[in-house]
Amino acid sequence: MRRALLFSLAFSFVLGARAAAQTCTGMPAFSSGQMQIAGGGSFADGTSSFGGTFGYGVPKGMYGKAGIGTTSYDALDGSSLDFSLAGGYQIPLQTTRTAELCPVASLSLGSGPDDVLGSDIDMSSRTFALGAALGAQLGHNPQLQIVPNASFQLANTRFSVDDGTDSASDSESYGLLTLGTG
């Protein structure tokens, strides 16, 4: 379950900056260009994650992102290969576009670690999240904009283990609150 949270936070560092922002998520605006590339990392007790995303969108409309990454687990002596898809729709809350609300959805799939501690047990996960993101631009300087943002999503993670003969899975639903600035 923690891996899903870590993976969703793994893209907090943005490569490159633009003057305008996709305010609801703290990312560069699609009006500055229809494509985005982002990368990041997350470190917690016993795990570390790295990944990158490619996004495509249109100004004042829909956007989608695809990502790939890896999460390393110290206690399991292994790592997973993580894939993600996410999308949303930008809705300006003011005519000046200083605040946006975005309905958002995401799907993350994790494959691994495999052969956990030499036990022939393979692990996998699936996380689906649905919610909304909100952000606002602070200041009027076109050279530097600070964009605080937050999202709340309802998520469900399904975790599976398989030893080649038998398999078992469990799922958990939870709320996911993400706070950031861009």
Coordinates of C-alpha atoms in Angstrom, one line a residue:
M1 CA 0.0 0.0 0.0
R2 CA 2.8 2.4 0.8
R3 CA 4.4 1.8 -2.6
A4 CA 1.3 3.2 -4.3
L5 CA 1.5 6.3 -2.1
L6 CA 5.3 6.6 -2.8
F7 CA 4.8 6.1 -6.5
S8 CA 2.1 8.7 -6.8
L9 CA 4.4 11.2 -5.0
A10 CA 7.5 10.2 -7.0
F11 CA 6.9 12.8 -9.7
S12 CA 7.3 15.8 -7.5
F13 CA 10.4 17.2 -9.3
V14 CA 9.8 18.9 -12.6
L15 CA 12.4 19.0 -15.3
G16 CA 12.2 22.4 -16.9
A17 CA 10.1 25.4 -15.9
R18 CA 7.7 27.7 -17.8
A19 CA 6.2 31.0 -17.0
A20 CA 2.6 29.8 -17.0
A21 CA 1.4 26.7 -15.1
Q22 CA -1.1 23.9 -15.3
T23 CA -2.2 25.3 -12.0
C24 CA -4.2 22.4 -10.6
T25 CA -1.2 20.2 -10.5
G26 CA 1.7 22.7 -10.3
M27 CA 3.1 21.7 -13.7
P28 CA 3.9 23.8 -16.7
A29 CA 0.9 24.8 -18.8
F30 CA 0.0 23.0 -22.0
S31 CA -0.6 26.4 -23.5
S32 CA 3.3 26.7 -23.4
G33 CA 3.6 23.4 -25.3
Q34 CA 1.4 20.4 -25.7
M35 CA 4.0 18.0 -24.2
Q36 CA 5.6 17.7 -20.8
I37 CA 8.4 15.5 -19.5
A38 CA 8.9 15.1 -15.7
G39 CA 11.0 13.0 -13.4
G40 CA 11.5 12.5 -9.7
G41 CA 12.3 10.4 -6.8
S42 CA 10.9 9.5 -3.4
F43 CA 12.8 8.1 -0.4
A44 CA 11.2 6.5 2.7
D45 CA 12.3 4.1 5.4
G46 CA 13.2 0.9 3.5
T47 CA 12.1 2.0 0.0
S48 CA 13.2 4.3 -2.7
S49 CA 11.4 5.1 -6.0
F50 CA 12.5 6.8 -9.2
G51 CA 10.5 7.5 -12.3
G52 CA 9.5 9.7 -15.2
T53 CA 6.4 10.7 -17.0
F54 CA 5.5 12.0 -20.5
G55 CA 2.3 14.1 -20.7
Y56 CA 0.3 15.5 -23.6
G57 CA -2.6 17.9 -23.3
V58 CA -4.4 20.9 -24.8
P59 CA -4.9 24.3 -23.2
K60 CA -8.1 24.7 -21.3
G61 CA -9.0 21.0 -21.8
M62 CA -8.0 17.4 -21.3
Y63 CA -4.5 16.0 -20.6
G64 CA -3.0 12.6 -20.2
K65 CA 0.3 11.3 -18.8
A66 CA 2.1 8.0 -19.0
G67 CA 4.9 7.0 -16.6
I68 CA 7.5 4.4 -15.9
G69 CA 9.5 3.9 -12.8
T70 CA 11.0 1.5 -10.3
T71 CA 10.7 1.0 -6.5
S72 CA 13.4 -0.7 -4.5
Y73 CA 12.5 -2.6 -1.3
D74 CA 15.3 -3.1 1.2
A75 CA 13.4 -5.7 3.4
L76 CA 12.4 -7.8 0.4
D77 CA 15.8 -7.6 -1.4
G78 CA 14.1 -6.7 -4.7
S79 CA 12.4 -4.1 -6.8
S80 CA 9.3 -3.6 -8.9
L81 CA 8.8 -2.1 -12.4
D82 CA 6.0 0.4 -12.2
F83 CA 3.8 1.8 -15.0
S84 CA 1.2 4.5 -14.7
L85 CA -1.5 6.3 -16.7
A86 CA -3.2 9.5 -15.5
G87 CA -5.5 12.0 -16.9
G88 CA -7.6 15.1 -16.1
Y89 CA -9.5 18.1 -17.3
Q90 CA -8.5 21.7 -16.6
I91 CA -11.4 23.9 -15.4
P92 CA -10.5 27.5 -14.7
L93 CA -12.2 28.9 -11.5
Q94 CA -11.5 32.5 -12.5
T95 CA -11.4 34.3 -15.9
T96 CA -7.8 35.3 -15.2
R97 CA -6.9 31.5 -14.9
T98 CA -5.1 32.1 -11.6
A99 CA -6.9 29.1 -10.1
E100 CA -7.9 25.8 -11.6
L101 CA -9.8 22.7 -10.5
C102 CA -9.1 19.4 -12.3
P103 CA -11.0 16.2 -12.0
V104 CA -8.3 13.5 -12.1
A105 CA -8.0 9.8 -12.5
S106 CA -5.0 7.4 -12.4
L107 CA -4.0 3.8 -12.8
S108 CA -0.7 2.4 -11.5
L109 CA 0.5 -1.2 -12.1
G110 CA 3.5 -2.7 -10.3
S111 CA 5.3 -5.8 -11.4
G112 CA 7.6 -7.3 -8.8
P113 CA 9.6 -7.9 -6.7
D114 CA 9.9 -11.4 -8.1
D115 CA 11.4 -14.4 -6.3
V116 CA 11.2 -12.6 -2.9
L117 CA 14.1 -13.6 -0.7
G118 CA 14.6 -16.7 -2.8
S119 CA 11.1 -18.1 -2.1
D120 CA 9.8 -18.3 -5.7
I121 CA 7.0 -15.8 -4.7
D122 CA 6.3 -13.1 -7.2
M123 CA 4.4 -9.9 -6.2
S124 CA 2.3 -7.4 -8.1
S125 CA 0.0 -4.5 -7.5
R126 CA -2.7 -2.4 -9.1
T127 CA -3.8 1.0 -7.8
F128 CA -6.8 3.1 -9.1
A129 CA -7.4 6.6 -7.9
L130 CA -10.2 9.1 -8.7
G131 CA -10.6 12.6 -7.3
A132 CA -9.8 16.3 -7.9
A133 CA -6.8 18.6 -7.8
L134 CA -6.9 22.3 -7.0
G135 CA -4.2 25.0 -7.4
A136 CA -3.7 28.7 -7.6
Q137 CA -0.9 31.0 -8.9
L138 CA 0.5 33.4 -6.4
G139 CA 2.0 36.7 -7.6
H140 CA 2.0 38.5 -10.9
N141 CA 5.6 38.2 -11.9
P142 CA 5.8 36.5 -15.3
Q143 CA 9.4 35.4 -14.6
L144 CA 8.5 33.5 -11.4
Q145 CA 5.2 32.0 -10.4
I146 CA 4.6 30.0 -7.2
V147 CA 1.8 27.5 -7.6
P148 CA 0.6 25.8 -4.4
N149 CA -1.7 22.8 -5.2
A150 CA -3.5 20.0 -3.5
S151 CA -5.4 17.0 -4.5
F152 CA -7.7 14.5 -2.8
Q153 CA -8.4 11.2 -4.3
L154 CA -10.2 8.0 -3.3
A155 CA -7.9 5.1 -4.1
N156 CA -8.0 1.3 -4.1
T157 CA -4.9 -0.8 -4.1
R158 CA -4.9 -4.6 -4.9
F159 CA -1.8 -6.5 -3.9
S160 CA -1.2 -10.0 -5.2
V161 CA 1.4 -12.8 -4.5
D162 CA 1.9 -15.9 -6.6
D163 CA 4.2 -18.8 -6.0
G164 CA 3.5 -20.6 -9.3
T165 CA 1.0 -23.0 -7.7
D166 CA -1.2 -20.8 -5.6
S167 CA -2.0 -17.1 -5.6
A168 CA -3.6 -14.8 -3.1
S169 CA -4.6 -11.1 -3.2
D170 CA -6.0 -8.5 -0.9
S171 CA -7.2 -5.0 -1.5
E172 CA -7.6 -1.8 0.5
S173 CA -9.5 1.5 -0.2
Y174 CA -8.2 4.7 1.3
G175 CA -8.1 8.5 0.9
L176 CA -5.0 10.0 -0.7
L177 CA -4.1 13.7 0.1
T178 CA -1.3 15.2 -1.9
L179 CA 0.1 18.7 -1.1
G180 CA 2.7 20.4 -3.3
T181 CA 4.1 23.5 -4.9
G182 CA 5.3 24.1 -8.4

